[in-house]
């Protein structure tokens, strides 16, 4: 009853068991109850919820009604009573309750004739009314009994909003605190270090503790207090003294011992004050002294405690003004006569002011009560000397971190406001995919500075020690690159202001120019403001996301995290993987209820092009060229290095940068080092393998133990391993590192990538050691793979350098860079390399696929290629990519057969039959590939973190074979290139004319008989050709236009595919989109104008709604769009009996024209709406619904003072359903493209297309996509001026957008759900974008 009332009234409440009330007891009298089984109460509560709440609200009730809390009842004398007050809190949080209201039911049992029956359950609706609870459904004498109930229910949205606002006001207040700084200043007296604290001694005053407090009170032992005044009489049994006694030595006393009976110094010695902490039991508990209750304490024990305080405050006991009294309130002080209040007054009288007093509690209620009691007792406001916004964990960590010795022994994480918490080993081990950078990283370490600096300057990876050493006295600062200040002062802070949970900052760099070092320098500089970490394991993004959230929320309990995680990710080879990780973290934040920019990814990677020049707020680019300022800094650092390191000439990593990446310097160093290279020597062989791996697999290494075994190196009994002894003259290019597969192990690698590339050139040019030779050595030397340590990593790297392709828009990307360069450097040797690869990887489908590709592309040995493709397919039967290889073999064999015939040369009937049979087989193989691709995508859609895209190669291959068939037919006398025969071929391939009919009319049918016989064998293939090609073109276009990559930019592979599709479409239009035959043009039943209009639209890629929408972004003139709209208006005249699709396309054409050319009047907007309304009144085919409902939502979105279609909400629902039904096979890993945004103007002019937004931003497409992805685009004033901001209310499903029609609210989907976390019931504002998935809410801001 009470819980339901609190939930309905949206007020917190607490049910107390063990509290008395009138008339038997005083109101609020604490009695307590004996508890034998605490779990029984939890079970009973669950049963009560199940029995009394409606089924649909049981989950909400369980979340709002908290589990029972058992509060031990303390006697008035502060001893335990062994009884408990049971508290059950009710917290109707807005994100749980929303606008719901809660009825409860009670089923009464009746006994009739010794048989128990259950009556119909009674229904109740309880609310809180002042201090009581009322049922609004109770029987009433009122003439209108339901009026109050209906009024209350109608007011629920407003009540929910008030609750939401109150929660957020409280949340905003606790998010930021400066009390970490306050406690640091007070407890050290302003010195900020306890080693040099202004205070020499500390006195602690405390009361009853709880076991949960003890683990966070370690700081007390570090303070080594002179005395502890403990008011807990049970402290020695199970309280603070018992915990303290386990860690250090104490001397327990009663206050009477402090009475001065001899000299002060003798009393101090008797109390053991110089040696131990004097633990004063101020309310009994030892030596058989009975505790006193609150009212009696001052009389019984007040005088003796005053003696203690007077003694401690003597100048000859504790140094004057150099000790601090800390009131540690472990229990809330509620009564004016509480001994702690009196004790505070006593200290105040002795010290004369509060400058030597600090009060600590862990919640605002305890602080408020304490502050008010002291104000009433002493007339002082002590707020400035109180810490209450920090948890005891934060207090503990912050104070511990003020000791230098602890900064060496304990690792600390920041909590905001200069507070810190210890990083527990348990947590650190549980987040093993991350390398956590702590506030006190490296402090107190004893690492070899010379060795670490030499490794870095030689080109090794930077370590945290390098930054630490550079901050030590006598060192020049670590070199700040030009972009450093922008990143730390502008780039990252701006991202923190965004409402997206996981945001991205891109640091793009040329290999070897210091990009990774700069990123780590940023983390080092920001380690006190953010929880910083480096991602060291990229294998499972779900694990990474889980561990990032653990790091983010560590030590905050139920509070919102105050500071973000700054996660550096390095050396991703594909930007889409970066965005995949971002999406997985974003989802994890959403599930955990985390909003705003709480995870910042600092992405350090090599760009696809070194020509990135356009600036962007969240992108910087580091080139291999130093600025003048940077050159000066390197010169200064060079002088320091010369003084400290005698072998500085081998510091190639540093010198290459100092020399501004000069090629002649790099070439000279490599020539000098490799002058005696001999591939027959073991160290040279290993060096060559390391060089090859470093060039083609950036992070590769070899296990140190493997190298030592191969070299026959004897590990010395004493001392470490000398890399000079192991690698000899090449050692200056080799460095130690750590790597990890199943375990962490020591490894070696080529230190600098630029050096490695030059080494490969030098080995080939001077020593005739080719890439092919090194690769063959690697693949045929079993000794390199016999070591378990590092074997998996080496296998992965070798596999990668053989098969991993890097797609280029211009260049050849059919093979990996290594295979391509082997073929270029030593033509023919690549075949031997691949043969060795197939022997080494004996059952690897991808390697077999690689060989098949090689034999059909390079060698043109198609039977061999088919065998390898078959082997690959046997190993991976369900892979569409492997299946595609089998189809590609046949396609390329077909093209090879056709290449024997030059332009204008006729093909023989026999060859025609062979080629058509190949074409048929290829098409069947590509269709099989498509079916596998669809199955793959549907499977992926059920996986939480798989963003792999739909494999379009089957569709494209099918189209390409269709083009080959067209070219093939043009080489026959039946379908030669002259006009009539061209049009006849078009008719046949469209399925409109049978081959036998052409044969009958052909004057050369006897001569061409052989051709007709072959053609008739493949009639189905030919008649369906246009239909199949058109189906594939439309399918790919619909996906390309309506779905974008998560990163917002088409990747190179997609761009190459689009280029190929465009070439095929051009050939398609030449055959099917023009009619030149006079005979066809003169047909009596043929409407020439209509036919030509339709052909024109198909030729100009405007015959589907997707292609018309594509006109918004592709380069196309306004005049052309006007002509397209004009053609549709002509086709859709009633006399032409247009199809439904043509009518829909006409609407799209006019809308697009209205967007691009303001004031265009090809068709008045009211006529467009009229046609749309007519279409909406009818039933249509499934494939027409998506386009129809999308344009309906766009055009019918309410305008002020315009009548609106009341079914708009239904159209939005139907649009979402159609999107799922038609796009589910292909939308995995994709994001719906926003075609229009809602602008400020009227009619079609209010629609703002994406190019209009892009025009507000200077920069390339990548920069625009980056700004869009992070949400920074919406901060641009030009963009904001274009768009109409809409308001709405957050619900559990999304947002209900308000419209110009007062009672019409429409559901919109947040682009990023993390932006509405914790906002349920709140009013928000946002921009609206229209996508095929439905209306989207962009740039959501709370009002």
mmCIF file of N, CA and C in Angstrom, residues 646-746:
data_model
loop_
_atom_site.group_PDB
_atom_site.id
_atom_site.type_symbol
_atom_site.label_atom_id
_atom_site.label_comp_id
_atom_site.label_asym_id
_atom_site.label_seq_id
_atom_site.Cartn_x
_atom_site.Cartn_y
_atom_site.Cartn_z
ATOM 1 N N UNK A 646 77.110 8.684 -24.573
ATOM 2 C CA UNK A 646 78.278 8.711 -25.459
ATOM 3 C C UNK A 646 78.029 8.058 -26.820
ATOM 4 N N UNK A 647 77.083 7.100 -26.900
ATOM 5 C CA UNK A 647 76.808 6.407 -28.162
ATOM 6 C C UNK A 647 75.618 7.012 -28.898
ATOM 7 N N UNK A 648 75.463 8.322 -28.801
ATOM 8 C CA UNK A 648 74.281 8.986 -29.373
ATOM 9 C C UNK A 648 74.193 8.852 -30.892
ATOM 10 N N UNK A 649 75.316 8.545 -31.548
ATOM 11 C CA UNK A 649 75.292 8.455 -33.006
ATOM 12 C C UNK A 649 74.423 7.298 -33.503
ATOM 13 N N UNK A 650 74.182 6.310 -32.645
ATOM 14 C CA UNK A 650 73.318 5.180 -33.047
ATOM 15 C C UNK A 650 71.856 5.411 -32.682
ATOM 16 N N UNK A 651 71.540 6.590 -32.215
ATOM 17 C CA UNK A 651 70.142 6.896 -31.859
ATOM 18 C C UNK A 651 69.375 7.293 -33.124
ATOM 19 N N UNK A 652 69.148 6.305 -33.985
ATOM 20 C CA UNK A 652 68.611 6.605 -35.312
ATOM 21 C C UNK A 652 67.181 7.123 -35.258
ATOM 22 N N UNK A 653 66.380 6.619 -34.309
ATOM 23 C CA UNK A 653 65.007 7.109 -34.203
ATOM 24 C C UNK A 653 64.974 8.600 -33.989
ATOM 25 N N UNK A 654 65.814 9.067 -33.085
ATOM 26 C CA UNK A 654 65.866 10.506 -32.806
ATOM 27 C C UNK A 654 66.512 11.272 -33.969
ATOM 28 N N UNK A 655 67.615 10.748 -34.485
ATOM 29 C CA UNK A 655 68.372 11.465 -35.509
ATOM 30 C C UNK A 655 67.598 11.585 -36.822
ATOM 31 N N UNK A 656 66.837 10.576 -37.160
ATOM 32 C CA UNK A 656 66.042 10.657 -38.396
ATOM 33 C C UNK A 656 65.066 11.826 -38.317
ATOM 34 N N UNK A 657 64.426 11.982 -37.153
ATOM 35 C CA UNK A 657 63.496 13.094 -37.003
ATOM 36 C C UNK A 657 64.239 14.425 -36.952
ATOM 37 N N UNK A 658 65.379 14.437 -36.249
ATOM 38 C CA UNK A 658 66.160 15.683 -36.175
ATOM 39 C C UNK A 658 66.627 16.103 -37.565
ATOM 40 N N UNK A 659 66.976 15.111 -38.383
ATOM 41 C CA UNK A 659 67.424 15.405 -39.758
ATOM 42 C C UNK A 659 66.238 15.657 -40.695
ATOM 43 N N UNK A 660 65.053 15.754 -40.091
ATOM 44 C CA UNK A 660 63.824 16.039 -40.856
ATOM 45 C C UNK A 660 63.548 14.985 -41.921
ATOM 46 N N UNK A 661 63.798 13.704 -41.548
ATOM 47 C CA UNK A 661 63.461 12.556 -42.382
ATOM 48 C C UNK A 661 64.200 12.555 -43.724
ATOM 49 N N UNK A 662 65.401 13.067 -43.757
ATOM 50 C CA UNK A 662 66.182 13.132 -45.002
ATOM 51 C C UNK A 662 66.532 11.731 -45.489
ATOM 52 N N UNK A 663 66.218 11.464 -46.758
ATOM 53 C CA UNK A 663 66.440 10.130 -47.314
ATOM 54 C C UNK A 663 67.916 9.792 -47.397
ATOM 55 N N UNK A 664 68.764 10.777 -47.711
ATOM 56 C CA UNK A 664 70.188 10.486 -47.857
ATOM 57 C C UNK A 664 70.795 10.036 -46.520
ATOM 58 N N UNK A 665 70.303 10.603 -45.419
ATOM 59 C CA UNK A 665 70.803 10.195 -44.099
ATOM 60 C C UNK A 665 70.411 8.745 -43.821
ATOM 61 N N UNK A 666 69.143 8.417 -44.059
ATOM 62 C CA UNK A 666 68.658 7.053 -43.811
ATOM 63 C C UNK A 666 69.415 6.055 -44.686
ATOM 64 N N UNK A 667 69.582 6.393 -45.953
ATOM 65 C CA UNK A 667 70.271 5.502 -46.890
ATOM 66 C C UNK A 667 71.720 5.278 -46.463
ATOM 67 N N UNK A 668 72.396 6.327 -46.034
ATOM 68 C CA UNK A 668 73.795 6.219 -45.607
ATOM 69 C C UNK A 668 73.956 5.341 -44.384
ATOM 70 N N UNK A 669 73.063 5.501 -43.413
ATOM 71 C CA UNK A 669 73.115 4.696 -42.191
ATOM 72 C C UNK A 669 72.927 3.219 -42.521
ATOM 73 N N UNK A 670 71.953 2.904 -43.380
ATOM 74 C CA UNK A 670 71.664 1.511 -43.731
ATOM 75 C C UNK A 670 72.833 0.898 -44.502
ATOM 76 N N UNK A 671 73.366 1.617 -45.474
ATOM 77 C CA UNK A 671 74.503 1.094 -46.246
ATOM 78 C C UNK A 671 75.686 0.766 -45.351
ATOM 79 N N UNK A 672 75.957 1.647 -44.410
ATOM 80 C CA UNK A 672 77.093 1.460 -43.506
ATOM 81 C C UNK A 672 76.887 0.229 -42.625
ATOM 82 N N UNK A 673 75.669 0.039 -42.129
ATOM 83 C CA UNK A 673 75.394 -1.054 -41.195
ATOM 84 C C UNK A 673 75.354 -2.405 -41.904
ATOM 85 N N UNK A 674 74.883 -2.447 -43.135
ATOM 86 C CA UNK A 674 74.696 -3.719 -43.843
ATOM 87 C C UNK A 674 75.826 -4.056 -44.806
ATOM 88 N N UNK A 675 76.927 -3.369 -44.709
ATOM 89 C CA UNK A 675 77.985 -3.572 -45.712
ATOM 90 C C UNK A 675 78.531 -5.006 -45.708
ATOM 91 N N UNK A 676 78.501 -5.691 -44.579
ATOM 92 C CA UNK A 676 79.033 -7.064 -44.494
ATOM 93 C C UNK A 676 77.925 -8.111 -44.387
ATOM 94 N N UNK A 677 76.731 -7.771 -44.832
ATOM 95 C CA UNK A 677 75.597 -8.695 -44.726
ATOM 96 C C UNK A 677 75.868 -9.971 -45.524
ATOM 97 N N UNK A 678 75.561 -11.130 -44.920
ATOM 98 C CA UNK A 678 75.743 -12.423 -45.585
ATOM 99 C C UNK A 678 74.572 -13.314 -45.213
ATOM 100 N N UNK A 679 73.712 -13.590 -46.177
ATOM 101 C CA UNK A 679 72.464 -14.323 -45.930
ATOM 102 C C UNK A 679 72.704 -15.749 -45.443
ATOM 103 N N UNK A 680 73.946 -16.223 -45.550
ATOM 104 C CA UNK A 680 74.239 -17.577 -45.086
ATOM 105 C C UNK A 680 74.426 -17.627 -43.576
ATOM 106 N N UNK A 681 74.598 -16.482 -42.964
ATOM 107 C CA UNK A 681 74.812 -16.439 -41.524
ATOM 108 C C UNK A 681 73.462 -16.374 -40.788
ATOM 109 N N UNK A 682 73.413 -17.021 -39.631
ATOM 110 C CA UNK A 682 72.167 -17.113 -38.882
ATOM 111 C C UNK A 682 71.627 -15.741 -38.469
ATOM 112 N N UNK A 683 72.528 -14.885 -37.970
ATOM 113 C CA UNK A 683 72.028 -13.580 -37.521
ATOM 114 C C UNK A 683 71.505 -12.761 -38.696
ATOM 115 N N UNK A 684 72.106 -12.916 -39.864
ATOM 116 C CA UNK A 684 71.644 -12.197 -41.059
ATOM 117 C C UNK A 684 70.280 -12.726 -41.498
ATOM 118 N N UNK A 685 70.079 -14.042 -41.401
ATOM 119 C CA UNK A 685 68.794 -14.626 -41.785
ATOM 120 C C UNK A 685 67.665 -14.104 -40.880
ATOM 121 N N UNK A 686 67.937 -14.138 -39.583
ATOM 122 C CA UNK A 686 66.925 -13.632 -38.649
ATOM 123 C C UNK A 686 66.663 -12.149 -38.869
ATOM 124 N N UNK A 687 67.734 -11.410 -39.131
ATOM 125 C CA UNK A 687 67.588 -9.976 -39.376
ATOM 126 C C UNK A 687 66.723 -9.730 -40.613
ATOM 127 N N UNK A 688 66.959 -10.503 -41.671
ATOM 128 C CA UNK A 688 66.173 -10.342 -42.903
ATOM 129 C C UNK A 688 64.693 -10.637 -42.656
ATOM 130 N N UNK A 689 64.412 -11.687 -41.858
ATOM 131 C CA UNK A 689 63.023 -12.015 -41.534
ATOM 132 C C UNK A 689 62.378 -10.886 -40.730
ATOM 133 N N UNK A 690 63.118 -10.363 -39.751
ATOM 134 C CA UNK A 690 62.597 -9.257 -38.947
ATOM 135 C C UNK A 690 62.296 -8.038 -39.813
ATOM 136 N N UNK A 691 63.174 -7.752 -40.768
ATOM 137 C CA UNK A 691 62.977 -6.605 -41.663
ATOM 138 C C UNK A 691 61.723 -6.801 -42.505
ATOM 139 N N UNK A 692 61.577 -7.999 -43.081
ATOM 140 C CA UNK A 692 60.406 -8.279 -43.922
ATOM 141 C C UNK A 692 59.118 -8.128 -43.114
ATOM 142 N N UNK A 693 59.096 -8.695 -41.919
ATOM 143 C CA UNK A 693 57.899 -8.612 -41.079
ATOM 144 C C UNK A 693 57.605 -7.173 -40.677
ATOM 145 N N UNK A 694 58.644 -6.403 -40.357
ATOM 146 C CA UNK A 694 58.441 -5.004 -39.923
ATOM 147 C C UNK A 694 57.850 -4.155 -41.035
ATOM 148 N N UNK A 695 58.245 -4.426 -42.269
ATOM 149 C CA UNK A 695 57.752 -3.627 -43.402
ATOM 150 C C UNK A 695 56.306 -3.984 -43.740
ATOM 151 N N UNK A 696 55.982 -5.272 -43.722
ATOM 152 C CA UNK A 696 54.668 -5.696 -44.206
ATOM 153 C C UNK A 696 53.668 -6.021 -43.096
ATOM 154 N N UNK A 697 54.140 -6.088 -41.857
ATOM 155 C CA UNK A 697 53.235 -6.278 -40.714
ATOM 156 C C UNK A 697 53.773 -5.426 -39.582
ATOM 157 N N UNK A 698 53.232 -4.247 -39.461
ATOM 158 C CA UNK A 698 53.840 -3.151 -38.706
ATOM 159 C C UNK A 698 54.260 -3.515 -37.286
ATOM 160 N N UNK A 699 53.448 -4.252 -36.547
ATOM 161 C CA UNK A 699 53.723 -4.515 -35.134
ATOM 162 C C UNK A 699 54.356 -5.880 -34.888
ATOM 163 N N UNK A 700 54.937 -6.471 -35.913
ATOM 164 C CA UNK A 700 55.440 -7.832 -35.775
ATOM 165 C C UNK A 700 56.755 -7.883 -35.015
ATOM 166 N N UNK A 701 57.020 -9.058 -34.457
ATOM 167 C CA UNK A 701 58.264 -9.279 -33.721
ATOM 168 C C UNK A 701 58.549 -10.773 -33.732
ATOM 169 N N UNK A 702 59.718 -11.146 -33.220
ATOM 170 C CA UNK A 702 60.062 -12.551 -33.024
ATOM 171 C C UNK A 702 60.384 -12.765 -31.554
ATOM 172 N N UNK A 703 59.959 -13.896 -31.030
ATOM 173 C CA UNK A 703 60.249 -14.233 -29.642
ATOM 174 C C UNK A 703 61.756 -14.227 -29.414
ATOM 175 N N UNK A 704 62.186 -13.615 -28.328
ATOM 176 C CA UNK A 704 63.615 -13.543 -28.011
ATOM 177 C C UNK A 704 64.192 -14.941 -27.809
ATOM 178 N N UNK A 705 63.450 -15.801 -27.120
ATOM 179 C CA UNK A 705 63.962 -17.151 -26.879
ATOM 180 C C UNK A 705 64.138 -17.912 -28.191
ATOM 181 N N UNK A 706 63.231 -17.708 -29.155
ATOM 182 C CA UNK A 706 63.380 -18.319 -30.477
ATOM 183 C C UNK A 706 64.675 -17.847 -31.138
ATOM 184 N N UNK A 707 64.889 -16.536 -31.134
ATOM 185 C CA UNK A 707 66.083 -15.980 -31.777
ATOM 186 C C UNK A 707 67.357 -16.520 -31.125
ATOM 187 N N UNK A 708 67.366 -16.617 -29.806
ATOM 188 C CA UNK A 708 68.564 -17.092 -29.110
ATOM 189 C C UNK A 708 68.849 -18.552 -29.444
ATOM 190 N N UNK A 709 67.791 -19.359 -29.575
ATOM 191 C CA UNK A 709 67.983 -20.763 -29.941
ATOM 192 C C UNK A 709 68.513 -20.900 -31.362
ATOM 193 N N UNK A 710 67.930 -20.138 -32.285
ATOM 194 C CA UNK A 710 68.373 -20.185 -33.682
ATOM 195 C C UNK A 710 69.832 -19.755 -33.793
ATOM 196 N N UNK A 711 70.202 -18.742 -33.030
ATOM 197 C CA UNK A 711 71.565 -18.209 -33.081
ATOM 198 C C UNK A 711 72.549 -19.050 -32.271
ATOM 199 N N UNK A 712 72.024 -19.973 -31.459
ATOM 200 C CA UNK A 712 72.900 -20.748 -30.598
ATOM 201 C C UNK A 712 73.536 -19.908 -29.511
ATOM 202 N N UNK A 713 72.839 -18.901 -29.070
ATOM 203 C CA UNK A 713 73.371 -17.963 -28.073
ATOM 204 C C UNK A 713 73.258 -18.567 -26.686
ATOM 205 N N UNK A 714 74.348 -18.577 -25.961
ATOM 206 C CA UNK A 714 74.351 -19.103 -24.604
ATOM 207 C C UNK A 714 74.007 -17.978 -23.619
ATOM 208 N N UNK A 715 72.919 -18.149 -22.902
ATOM 209 C CA UNK A 715 72.500 -17.124 -21.939
ATOM 210 C C UNK A 715 73.473 -17.112 -20.769
ATOM 211 N N UNK A 716 74.051 -15.960 -20.452
ATOM 212 C CA UNK A 716 75.035 -15.904 -19.366
ATOM 213 C C UNK A 716 74.407 -16.234 -18.020
ATOM 214 N N UNK A 717 75.212 -16.845 -17.151
ATOM 215 C CA UNK A 717 74.736 -17.189 -15.810
ATOM 216 C C UNK A 717 74.424 -15.930 -15.019
ATOM 217 N N UNK A 718 75.313 -14.939 -15.169
ATOM 218 C CA UNK A 718 75.106 -13.665 -14.482
ATOM 219 C C UNK A 718 74.923 -12.572 -15.523
ATOM 220 N N UNK A 719 74.123 -11.580 -15.172
ATOM 221 C CA UNK A 719 73.930 -10.449 -16.080
ATOM 222 C C UNK A 719 72.842 -10.723 -17.100
ATOM 223 N N UNK A 720 72.530 -9.704 -17.886
ATOM 224 C CA UNK A 720 71.457 -9.798 -18.860
ATOM 225 C C UNK A 720 71.954 -10.188 -20.243
ATOM 226 N N UNK A 721 71.014 -10.295 -21.162
ATOM 227 C CA UNK A 721 71.325 -10.643 -22.548
ATOM 228 C C UNK A 721 71.759 -9.383 -23.276
ATOM 229 N N UNK A 722 72.853 -9.473 -23.994
ATOM 230 C CA UNK A 722 73.379 -8.340 -24.762
ATOM 231 C C UNK A 722 72.955 -8.494 -26.207
ATOM 232 N N UNK A 723 72.156 -7.568 -26.680
ATOM 233 C CA UNK A 723 71.647 -7.668 -28.057
ATOM 234 C C UNK A 723 72.772 -7.529 -29.074
ATOM 235 N N UNK A 724 73.874 -6.850 -28.689
ATOM 236 C CA UNK A 724 75.025 -6.724 -29.590
ATOM 237 C C UNK A 724 75.644 -8.089 -29.855
ATOM 238 N N UNK A 725 75.716 -8.925 -28.810
ATOM 239 C CA UNK A 725 76.295 -10.265 -28.976
ATOM 240 C C UNK A 725 75.400 -11.139 -29.846
ATOM 241 N N UNK A 726 74.095 -10.957 -29.729
ATOM 242 C CA UNK A 726 73.152 -11.802 -30.458
ATOM 243 C C UNK A 726 73.093 -11.445 -31.942
ATOM 244 N N UNK A 727 72.948 -10.170 -32.260
ATOM 245 C CA UNK A 727 72.763 -9.757 -33.656
ATOM 246 C C UNK A 727 73.990 -9.081 -34.267
ATOM 247 N N UNK A 728 75.036 -8.940 -33.494
ATOM 248 C CA UNK A 728 76.285 -8.412 -34.031
ATOM 249 C C UNK A 728 76.146 -7.031 -34.626
ATOM 250 N N UNK A 729 76.660 -6.872 -35.841
ATOM 251 C CA UNK A 729 76.713 -5.553 -36.476
ATOM 252 C C UNK A 729 75.336 -4.975 -36.792
ATOM 253 N N UNK A 730 74.287 -5.835 -36.797
ATOM 254 C CA UNK A 730 72.937 -5.339 -37.100
ATOM 255 C C UNK A 730 72.189 -4.899 -35.836
ATOM 256 N N UNK A 731 72.820 -5.024 -34.688
ATOM 257 C CA UNK A 731 72.131 -4.803 -33.412
ATOM 258 C C UNK A 731 71.638 -3.376 -33.236
ATOM 259 N N UNK A 732 72.264 -2.412 -33.906
ATOM 260 C CA UNK A 732 71.822 -1.021 -33.757
ATOM 261 C C UNK A 732 70.445 -0.795 -34.363
ATOM 262 N N UNK A 733 69.990 -1.743 -35.204
ATOM 263 C CA UNK A 733 68.653 -1.646 -35.801
ATOM 264 C C UNK A 733 67.617 -2.507 -35.073
ATOM 265 N N UNK A 734 68.076 -3.261 -34.068
ATOM 266 C CA UNK A 734 67.202 -4.215 -33.388
ATOM 267 C C UNK A 734 67.027 -3.780 -31.931
ATOM 268 N N UNK A 735 65.826 -3.958 -31.414
ATOM 269 C CA UNK A 735 65.589 -3.605 -30.012
ATOM 270 C C UNK A 735 64.700 -4.640 -29.351
ATOM 271 N N UNK A 736 64.799 -4.701 -28.015
ATOM 272 C CA UNK A 736 63.919 -5.567 -27.231
ATOM 273 C C UNK A 736 62.534 -4.928 -27.136
ATOM 274 N N UNK A 737 61.522 -5.765 -27.015
ATOM 275 C CA UNK A 737 60.159 -5.274 -26.752
ATOM 276 C C UNK A 737 59.403 -6.386 -26.034
ATOM 277 N N UNK A 738 58.204 -6.079 -25.621
ATOM 278 C CA UNK A 738 57.329 -7.083 -25.018
ATOM 279 C C UNK A 738 56.172 -7.365 -25.961
ATOM 280 N N UNK A 739 55.820 -8.628 -26.115
ATOM 281 C CA UNK A 739 54.669 -8.996 -26.938
ATOM 282 C C UNK A 739 53.809 -9.960 -26.141
ATOM 283 N N UNK A 740 52.680 -10.296 -26.676
ATOM 284 C CA UNK A 740 51.734 -11.102 -25.901
ATOM 285 C C UNK A 740 50.862 -11.913 -26.828
ATOM 286 N N UNK A 741 50.744 -13.212 -26.567
ATOM 287 C CA UNK A 741 49.668 -14.000 -27.176
ATOM 288 C C UNK A 741 48.913 -14.688 -26.033
ATOM 289 N N UNK A 742 49.289 -15.920 -25.704
ATOM 290 C CA UNK A 742 48.653 -16.532 -24.523
ATOM 291 C C UNK A 742 49.272 -15.990 -23.239
ATOM 292 N N UNK A 743 50.577 -15.706 -23.321
ATOM 293 C CA UNK A 743 51.281 -15.109 -22.192
ATOM 294 C C UNK A 743 52.125 -13.949 -22.707
ATOM 295 N N UNK A 744 52.572 -13.113 -21.791
ATOM 296 C CA UNK A 744 53.448 -12.017 -22.158
ATOM 297 C C UNK A 744 54.874 -12.551 -22.271
ATOM 298 N N UNK A 745 55.590 -12.153 -23.306
ATOM 299 C CA UNK A 745 56.947 -12.661 -23.500
ATOM 300 C C UNK A 745 57.838 -11.560 -24.077
ATOM 301 N N UNK A 746 59.137 -11.756 -23.895
ATOM 302 C CA UNK A 746 60.099 -10.790 -24.414
ATOM 303 C C UNK A 746 60.390 -11.120 -25.872
#
